[in-house]
CSV table of C-alpha atoms in Angstrom, one decimal:
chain,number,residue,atom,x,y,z
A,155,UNK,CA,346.3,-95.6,27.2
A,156,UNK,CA,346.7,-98.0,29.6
A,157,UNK,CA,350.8,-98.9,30.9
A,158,UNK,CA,352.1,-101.6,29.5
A,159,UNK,CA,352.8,-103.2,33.1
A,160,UNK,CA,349.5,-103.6,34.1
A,161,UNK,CA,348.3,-106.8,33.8
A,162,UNK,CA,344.7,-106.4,35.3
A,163,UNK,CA,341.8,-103.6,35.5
A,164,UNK,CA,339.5,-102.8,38.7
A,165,UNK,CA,336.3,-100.7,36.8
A,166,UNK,CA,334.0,-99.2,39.8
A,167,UNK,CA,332.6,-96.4,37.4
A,168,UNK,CA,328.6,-94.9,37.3
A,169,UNK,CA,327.2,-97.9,35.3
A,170,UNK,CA,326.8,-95.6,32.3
A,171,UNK,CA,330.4,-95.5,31.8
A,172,UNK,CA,331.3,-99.6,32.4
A,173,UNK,CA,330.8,-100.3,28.7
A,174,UNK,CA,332.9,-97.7,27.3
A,175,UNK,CA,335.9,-98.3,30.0
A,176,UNK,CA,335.9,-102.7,30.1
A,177,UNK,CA,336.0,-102.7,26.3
A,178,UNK,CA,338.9,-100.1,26.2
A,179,UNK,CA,340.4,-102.1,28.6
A,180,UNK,CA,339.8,-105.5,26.4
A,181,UNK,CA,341.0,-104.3,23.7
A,182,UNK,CA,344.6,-103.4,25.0
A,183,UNK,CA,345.2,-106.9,26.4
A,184,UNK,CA,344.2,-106.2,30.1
A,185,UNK,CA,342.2,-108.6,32.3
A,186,UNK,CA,338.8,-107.0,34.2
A,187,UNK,CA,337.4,-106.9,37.6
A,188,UNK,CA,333.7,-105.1,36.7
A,189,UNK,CA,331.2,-104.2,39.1
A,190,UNK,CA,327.6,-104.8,38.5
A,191,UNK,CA,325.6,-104.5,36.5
A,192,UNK,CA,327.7,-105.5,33.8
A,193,UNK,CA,326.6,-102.3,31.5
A,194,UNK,CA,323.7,-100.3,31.3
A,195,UNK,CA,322.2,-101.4,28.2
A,196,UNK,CA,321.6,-105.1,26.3
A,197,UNK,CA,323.7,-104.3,23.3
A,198,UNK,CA,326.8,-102.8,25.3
A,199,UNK,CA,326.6,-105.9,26.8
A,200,UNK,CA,326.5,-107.4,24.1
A,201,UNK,CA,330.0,-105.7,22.4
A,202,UNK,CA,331.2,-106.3,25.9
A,203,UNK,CA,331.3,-110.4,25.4
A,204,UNK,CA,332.5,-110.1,22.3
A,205,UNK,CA,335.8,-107.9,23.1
A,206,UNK,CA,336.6,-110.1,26.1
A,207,UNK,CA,336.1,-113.3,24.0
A,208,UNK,CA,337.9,-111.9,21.0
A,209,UNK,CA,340.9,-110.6,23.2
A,210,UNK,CA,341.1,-113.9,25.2
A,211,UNK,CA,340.7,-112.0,28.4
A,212,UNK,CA,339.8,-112.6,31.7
A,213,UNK,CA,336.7,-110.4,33.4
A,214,UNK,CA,335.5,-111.1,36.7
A,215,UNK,CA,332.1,-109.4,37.6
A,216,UNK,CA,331.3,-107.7,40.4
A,217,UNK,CA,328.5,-110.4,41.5
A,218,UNK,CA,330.5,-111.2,44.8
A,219,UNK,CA,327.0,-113.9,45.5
A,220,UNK,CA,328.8,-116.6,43.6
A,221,UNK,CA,331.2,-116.4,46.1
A,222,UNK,CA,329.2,-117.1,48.8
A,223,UNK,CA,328.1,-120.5,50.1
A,224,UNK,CA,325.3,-118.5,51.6
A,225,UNK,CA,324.0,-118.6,47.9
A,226,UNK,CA,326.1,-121.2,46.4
A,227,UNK,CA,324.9,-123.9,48.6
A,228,UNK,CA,321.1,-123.3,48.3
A,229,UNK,CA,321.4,-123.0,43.9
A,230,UNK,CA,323.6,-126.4,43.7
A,231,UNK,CA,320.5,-128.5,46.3
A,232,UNK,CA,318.1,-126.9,43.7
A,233,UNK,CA,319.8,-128.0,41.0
A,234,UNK,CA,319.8,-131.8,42.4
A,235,UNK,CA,316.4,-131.9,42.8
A,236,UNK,CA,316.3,-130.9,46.7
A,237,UNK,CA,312.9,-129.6,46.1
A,238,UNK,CA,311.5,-131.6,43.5
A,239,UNK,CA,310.9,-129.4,40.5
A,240,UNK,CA,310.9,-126.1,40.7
A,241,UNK,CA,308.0,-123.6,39.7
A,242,UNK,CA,308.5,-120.4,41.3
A,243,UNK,CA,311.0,-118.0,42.2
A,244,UNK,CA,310.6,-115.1,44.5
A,245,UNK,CA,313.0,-111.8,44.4
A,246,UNK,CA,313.1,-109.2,46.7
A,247,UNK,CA,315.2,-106.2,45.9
A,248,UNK,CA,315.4,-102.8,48.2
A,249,UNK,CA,313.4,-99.8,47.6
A,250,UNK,CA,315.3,-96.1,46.8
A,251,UNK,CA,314.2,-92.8,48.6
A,252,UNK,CA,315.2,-89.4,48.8
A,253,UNK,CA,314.7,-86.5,46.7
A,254,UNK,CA,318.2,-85.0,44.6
A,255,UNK,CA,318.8,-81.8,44.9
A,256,UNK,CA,319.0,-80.1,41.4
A,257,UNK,CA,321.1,-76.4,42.6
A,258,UNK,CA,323.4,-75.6,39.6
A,259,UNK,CA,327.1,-75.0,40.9
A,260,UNK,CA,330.7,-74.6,39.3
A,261,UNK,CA,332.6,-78.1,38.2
A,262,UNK,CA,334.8,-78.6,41.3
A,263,UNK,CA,338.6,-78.3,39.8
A,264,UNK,CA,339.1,-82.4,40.9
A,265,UNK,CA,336.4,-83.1,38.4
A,266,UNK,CA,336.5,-83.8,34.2
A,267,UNK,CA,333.1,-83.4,34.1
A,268,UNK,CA,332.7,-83.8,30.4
A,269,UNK,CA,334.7,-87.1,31.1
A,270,UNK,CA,332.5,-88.2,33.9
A,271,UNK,CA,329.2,-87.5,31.4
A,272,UNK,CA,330.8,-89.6,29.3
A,273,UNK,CA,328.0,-91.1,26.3
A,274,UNK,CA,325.4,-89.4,28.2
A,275,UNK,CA,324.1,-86.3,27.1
A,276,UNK,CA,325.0,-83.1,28.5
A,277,UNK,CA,323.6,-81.2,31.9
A,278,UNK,CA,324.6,-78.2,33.9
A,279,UNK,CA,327.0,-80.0,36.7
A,280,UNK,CA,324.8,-80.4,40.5
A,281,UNK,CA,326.6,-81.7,43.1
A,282,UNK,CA,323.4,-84.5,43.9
A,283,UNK,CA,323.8,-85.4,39.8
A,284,UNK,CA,327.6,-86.8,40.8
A,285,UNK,CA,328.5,-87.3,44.2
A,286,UNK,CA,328.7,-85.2,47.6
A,287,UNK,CA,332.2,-83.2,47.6
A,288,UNK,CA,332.1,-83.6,51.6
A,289,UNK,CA,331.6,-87.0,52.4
A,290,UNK,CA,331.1,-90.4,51.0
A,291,UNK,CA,327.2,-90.7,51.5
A,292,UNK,CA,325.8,-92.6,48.4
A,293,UNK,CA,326.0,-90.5,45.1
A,294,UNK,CA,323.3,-89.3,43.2
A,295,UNK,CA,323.8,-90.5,39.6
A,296,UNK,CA,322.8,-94.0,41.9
A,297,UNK,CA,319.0,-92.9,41.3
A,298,UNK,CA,319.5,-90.3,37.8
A,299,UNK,CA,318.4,-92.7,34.8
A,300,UNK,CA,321.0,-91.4,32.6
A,301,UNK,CA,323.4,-92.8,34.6
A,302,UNK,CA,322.2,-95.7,36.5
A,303,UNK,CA,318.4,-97.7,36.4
A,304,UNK,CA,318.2,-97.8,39.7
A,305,UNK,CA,317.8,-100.9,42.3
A,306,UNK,CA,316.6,-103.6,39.1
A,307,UNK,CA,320.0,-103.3,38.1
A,308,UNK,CA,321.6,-101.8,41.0
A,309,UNK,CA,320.5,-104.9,43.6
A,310,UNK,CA,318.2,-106.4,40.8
A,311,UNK,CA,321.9,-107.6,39.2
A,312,UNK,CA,322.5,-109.8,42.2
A,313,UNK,CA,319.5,-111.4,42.8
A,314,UNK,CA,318.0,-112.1,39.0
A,315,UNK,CA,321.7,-113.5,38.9
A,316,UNK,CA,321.0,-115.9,42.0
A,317,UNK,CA,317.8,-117.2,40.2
A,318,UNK,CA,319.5,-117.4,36.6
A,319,UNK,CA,322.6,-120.1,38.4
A,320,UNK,CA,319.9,-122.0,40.9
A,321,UNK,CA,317.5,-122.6,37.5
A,322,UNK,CA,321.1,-123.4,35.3
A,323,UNK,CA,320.2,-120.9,32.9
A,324,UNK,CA,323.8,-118.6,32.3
A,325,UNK,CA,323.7,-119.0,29.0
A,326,UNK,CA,319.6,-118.2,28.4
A,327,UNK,CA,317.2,-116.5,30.2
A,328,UNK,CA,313.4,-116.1,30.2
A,329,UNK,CA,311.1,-115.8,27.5
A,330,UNK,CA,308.4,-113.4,28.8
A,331,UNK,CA,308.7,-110.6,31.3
A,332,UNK,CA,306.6,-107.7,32.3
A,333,UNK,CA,306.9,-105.0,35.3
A,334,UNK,CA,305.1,-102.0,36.7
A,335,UNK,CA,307.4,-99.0,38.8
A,336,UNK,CA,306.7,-95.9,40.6
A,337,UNK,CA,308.1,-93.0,39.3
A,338,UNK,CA,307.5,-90.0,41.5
A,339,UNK,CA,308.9,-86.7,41.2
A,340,UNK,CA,312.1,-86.4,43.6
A,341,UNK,CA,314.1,-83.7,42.0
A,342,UNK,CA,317.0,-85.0,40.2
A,343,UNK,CA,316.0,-88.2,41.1
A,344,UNK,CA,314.3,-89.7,39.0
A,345,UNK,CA,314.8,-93.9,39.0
A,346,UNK,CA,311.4,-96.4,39.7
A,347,UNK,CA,311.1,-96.8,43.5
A,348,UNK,CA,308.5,-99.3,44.0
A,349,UNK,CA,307.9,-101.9,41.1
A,350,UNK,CA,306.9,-105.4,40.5
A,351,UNK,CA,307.7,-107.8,38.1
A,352,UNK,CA,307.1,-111.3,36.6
A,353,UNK,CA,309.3,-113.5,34.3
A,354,UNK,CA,308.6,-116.4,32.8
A,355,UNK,CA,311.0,-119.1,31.2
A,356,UNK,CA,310.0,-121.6,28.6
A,357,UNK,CA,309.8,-124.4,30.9
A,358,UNK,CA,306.7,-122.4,32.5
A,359,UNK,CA,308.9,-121.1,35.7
A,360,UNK,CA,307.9,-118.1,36.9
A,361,UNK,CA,310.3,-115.6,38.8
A,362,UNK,CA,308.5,-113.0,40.6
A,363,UNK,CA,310.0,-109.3,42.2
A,364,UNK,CA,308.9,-106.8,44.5
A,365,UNK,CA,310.7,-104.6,46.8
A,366,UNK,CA,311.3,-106.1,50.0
A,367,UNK,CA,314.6,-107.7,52.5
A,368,UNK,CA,317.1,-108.4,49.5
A,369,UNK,CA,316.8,-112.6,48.8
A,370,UNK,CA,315.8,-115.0,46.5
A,371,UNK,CA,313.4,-118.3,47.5
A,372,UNK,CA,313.4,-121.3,45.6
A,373,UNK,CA,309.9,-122.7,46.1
A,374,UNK,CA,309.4,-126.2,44.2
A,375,UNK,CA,306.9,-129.3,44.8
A,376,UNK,CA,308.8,-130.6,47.6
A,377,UNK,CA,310.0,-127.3,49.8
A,378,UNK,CA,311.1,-124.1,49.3
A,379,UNK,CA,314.7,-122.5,50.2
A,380,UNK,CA,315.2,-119.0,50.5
A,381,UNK,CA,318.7,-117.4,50.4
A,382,UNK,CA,320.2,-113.6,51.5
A,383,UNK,CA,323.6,-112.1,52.3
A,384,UNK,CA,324.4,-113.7,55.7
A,385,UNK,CA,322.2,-116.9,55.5
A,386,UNK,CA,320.0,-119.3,54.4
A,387,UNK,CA,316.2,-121.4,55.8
A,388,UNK,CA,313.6,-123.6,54.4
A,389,UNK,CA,310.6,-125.5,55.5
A,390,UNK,CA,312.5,-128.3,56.5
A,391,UNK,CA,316.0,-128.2,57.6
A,392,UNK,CA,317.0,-131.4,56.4
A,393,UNK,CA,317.3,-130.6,53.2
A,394,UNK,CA,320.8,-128.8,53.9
A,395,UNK,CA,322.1,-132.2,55.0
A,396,UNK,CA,321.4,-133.8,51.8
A,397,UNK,CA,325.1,-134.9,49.7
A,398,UNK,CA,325.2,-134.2,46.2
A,399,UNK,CA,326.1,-137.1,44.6
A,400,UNK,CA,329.4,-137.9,42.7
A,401,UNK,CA,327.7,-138.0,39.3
A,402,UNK,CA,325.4,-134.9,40.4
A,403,UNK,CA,325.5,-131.0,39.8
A,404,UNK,CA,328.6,-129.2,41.7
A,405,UNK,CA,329.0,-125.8,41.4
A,406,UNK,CA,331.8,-123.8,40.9
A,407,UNK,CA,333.1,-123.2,44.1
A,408,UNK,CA,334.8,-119.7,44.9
A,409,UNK,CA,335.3,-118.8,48.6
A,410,UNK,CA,336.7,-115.1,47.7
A,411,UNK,CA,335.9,-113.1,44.5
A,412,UNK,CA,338.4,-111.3,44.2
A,413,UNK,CA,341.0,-113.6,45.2
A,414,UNK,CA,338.9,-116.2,42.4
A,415,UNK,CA,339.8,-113.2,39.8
A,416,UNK,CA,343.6,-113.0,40.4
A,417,UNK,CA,343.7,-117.1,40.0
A,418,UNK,CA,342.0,-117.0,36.7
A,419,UNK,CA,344.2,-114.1,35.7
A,420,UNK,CA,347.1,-116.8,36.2
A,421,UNK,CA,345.4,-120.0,35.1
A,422,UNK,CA,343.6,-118.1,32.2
A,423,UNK,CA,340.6,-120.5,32.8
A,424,UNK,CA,337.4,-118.8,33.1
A,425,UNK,CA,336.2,-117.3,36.7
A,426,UNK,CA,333.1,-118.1,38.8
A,427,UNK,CA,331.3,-115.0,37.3
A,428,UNK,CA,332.0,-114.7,33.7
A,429,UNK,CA,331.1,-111.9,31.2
A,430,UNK,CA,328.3,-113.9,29.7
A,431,UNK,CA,327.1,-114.8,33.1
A,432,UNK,CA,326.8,-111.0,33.9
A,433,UNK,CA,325.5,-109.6,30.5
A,434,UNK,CA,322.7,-112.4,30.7
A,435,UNK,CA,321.7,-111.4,34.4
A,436,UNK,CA,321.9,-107.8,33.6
A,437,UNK,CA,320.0,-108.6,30.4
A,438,UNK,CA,317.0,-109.6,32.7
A,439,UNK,CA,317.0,-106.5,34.9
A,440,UNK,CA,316.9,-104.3,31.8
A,441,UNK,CA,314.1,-105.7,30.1
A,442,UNK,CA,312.5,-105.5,33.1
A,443,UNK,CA,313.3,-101.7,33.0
A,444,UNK,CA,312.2,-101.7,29.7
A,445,UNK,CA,308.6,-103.1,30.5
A,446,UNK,CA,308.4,-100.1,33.5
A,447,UNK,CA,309.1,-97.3,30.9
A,448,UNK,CA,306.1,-99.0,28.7
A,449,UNK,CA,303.6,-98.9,31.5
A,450,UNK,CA,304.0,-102.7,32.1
A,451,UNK,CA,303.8,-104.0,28.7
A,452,UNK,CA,304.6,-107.4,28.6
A,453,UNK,CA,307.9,-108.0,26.5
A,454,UNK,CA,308.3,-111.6,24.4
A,455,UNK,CA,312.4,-112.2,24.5
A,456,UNK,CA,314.2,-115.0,22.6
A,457,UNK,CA,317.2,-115.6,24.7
A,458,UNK,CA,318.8,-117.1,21.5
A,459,UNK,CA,319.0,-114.2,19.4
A,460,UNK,CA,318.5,-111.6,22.6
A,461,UNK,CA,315.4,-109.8,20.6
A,462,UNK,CA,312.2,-108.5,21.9
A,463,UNK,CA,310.0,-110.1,19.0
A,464,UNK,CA,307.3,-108.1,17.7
A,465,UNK,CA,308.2,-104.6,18.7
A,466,UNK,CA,310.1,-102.2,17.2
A,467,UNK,CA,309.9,-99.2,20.1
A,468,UNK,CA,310.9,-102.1,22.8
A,469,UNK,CA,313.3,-103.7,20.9
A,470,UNK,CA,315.1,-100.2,20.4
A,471,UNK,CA,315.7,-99.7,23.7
A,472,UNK,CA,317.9,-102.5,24.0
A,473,UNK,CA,320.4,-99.2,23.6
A,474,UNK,CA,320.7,-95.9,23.7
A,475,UNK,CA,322.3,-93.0,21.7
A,476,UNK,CA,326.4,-92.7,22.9
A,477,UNK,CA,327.7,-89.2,23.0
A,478,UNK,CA,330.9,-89.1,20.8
A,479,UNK,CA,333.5,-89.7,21.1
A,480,UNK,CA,332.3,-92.2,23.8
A,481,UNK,CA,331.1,-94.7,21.3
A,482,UNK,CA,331.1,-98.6,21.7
């Protein structure tokens, strides 16, 4: 139970566990600061924006982009019609390597490992299954599915998010998507490495993934624009002198996330990345996921009643099976 002097919640948990924790912390009154990806499946996510709504809270997530102008200023000239109309979209995400070693040890006496398991299902405790005891190296559970899908969610939640704000599609998404992964044996590692992907919206634009230097590009009829952490380019430099108009498309502008979260806390308004702006970016990277697992098979989704149509095993895993008592 959370003190009843805290007015506001920081959740940096393995993604497996930001469901259970951000809707606990909804429903006690107390304002959120989430990391990406928002949760680890489509219907958590879905429970998740209806806790925050239904407790009039304020959650902030982790997608620190919408907070850059390195990003922010690329989406809005897309949005005014900088490059004429836009048709494709290309995102690059990193790759994952390295093999987890699976050597059984005792629970260290700093760990609730039961806790930490949380709705997953239970497995003898390995030091490369949690995190290294020694150092701060990046943990394990970053590439064990159970825990985390790997870099579609894990980068794949920043950059599908870029392409969802520059196309003005928060509240929607695509209506077709399909990808391929490599899944080699690594120990306990056991997330995609390599994939591609392809998503298409009802207006016919298509966003296309692979591995690669993390970044989105804009490419329309007139020029493209292609954005990363640090910077920005396009064919013709000109087009970042362009003013949007009084009448046009302005973003919401945030020049610090976190500092963004702690003003909506006290205005109550809504921040730059909201809870449906998250669930429908993270919504994209799972079904992504989804099509891997399936060998590629291309998935229809109606971003109005977020269903895969036509197919039941798809469509059920939009979820997975919560280990009591770490139910949502």
């Amino acid at each position: 139970m959370l003190a009843s002097g805290v007015d506001g919640v920081v959740i940096a948990t393995p993604d497996h566990q930001h469901a259970v924790n951000a809707i606990a912390a909804a429903d006690t009154k107390k304002d959120i600061y989430l990391q990406k990806p928002l949760t680890y499946s489509v219907v958590e996510g879905q429970k998740l924006v209806e806790a925050v709504r239904r407790n009039n809270v304020v959650l902030q997530v982790g997608a620190q982009q919408r907070s850059s102008i390195y990003f922010r200023k690329p989406c809005e000239l897309v949005r005014n019609g900088a490059l004429g109309e836009i048709h494709t979209i290309e995102v690059e995400v990193p790759t994952d390597k390295g093999t987890g070693d699976p050597a059984q040890s005792p629970v260290p006496e700093n760990l609730d490992y039961d806790m930490w398991l949380g709705p997953t299902p239970i497995h003898p405790y390995a030091e490369w299954r949690v995190h290294p005891q020694s150092d701060l190296s990046r943990p394990g559970w970053l590439q064990i599915e159970p825990y985390c899908r790997g870099m579609i969610t894990g980068w794949g939640a920043h950059m599908y998010d870029v392409a969802q704000w520059g196309l003005g599609m928060d509240e929607s998404g695509p209506v077709e998507i399909s990808a391929t992964g490599e899944f080699p044996k690594r120990g306990l590692f056991d997330v995609h490495v390599a994939y591609q992907g392809e998503a298409t919206y009802a207006n016919g634009v298509k966003v296309v993934s692979r591995n690669g230097k993390p970044g989105v590009k804009f490419i329309g009829e007139d020029g493209w624009i292609r954005c990363w952490r640090g910077g920005f380019e396009s064919n013709d430099r000109e087009i970042f002198r362009q003013k949007v108009s009084e009448g046009g498309v302005h973003l919401y502008e945030s020049k610090h996330h976190e500092a963004d979260w702690l003003q909506a806390m006290r205005s109550r308004k809504d921040p730059v990345s909201t809870v449906e702006i998250g669930h429908r970016s993270n919504t994209i990277c799972v079904l992504h996921h989804i099509s891997m697992k399936l060998d590629g098979r291309k998935l229809k989704w109606d971003p109005v009643k977020e269903q895969i149509i036509g197919d039941p095993e798809a469509n059920a895993m939009l979820d997975f099976e919560h280990r009591a008592p770490w139910t949502v």
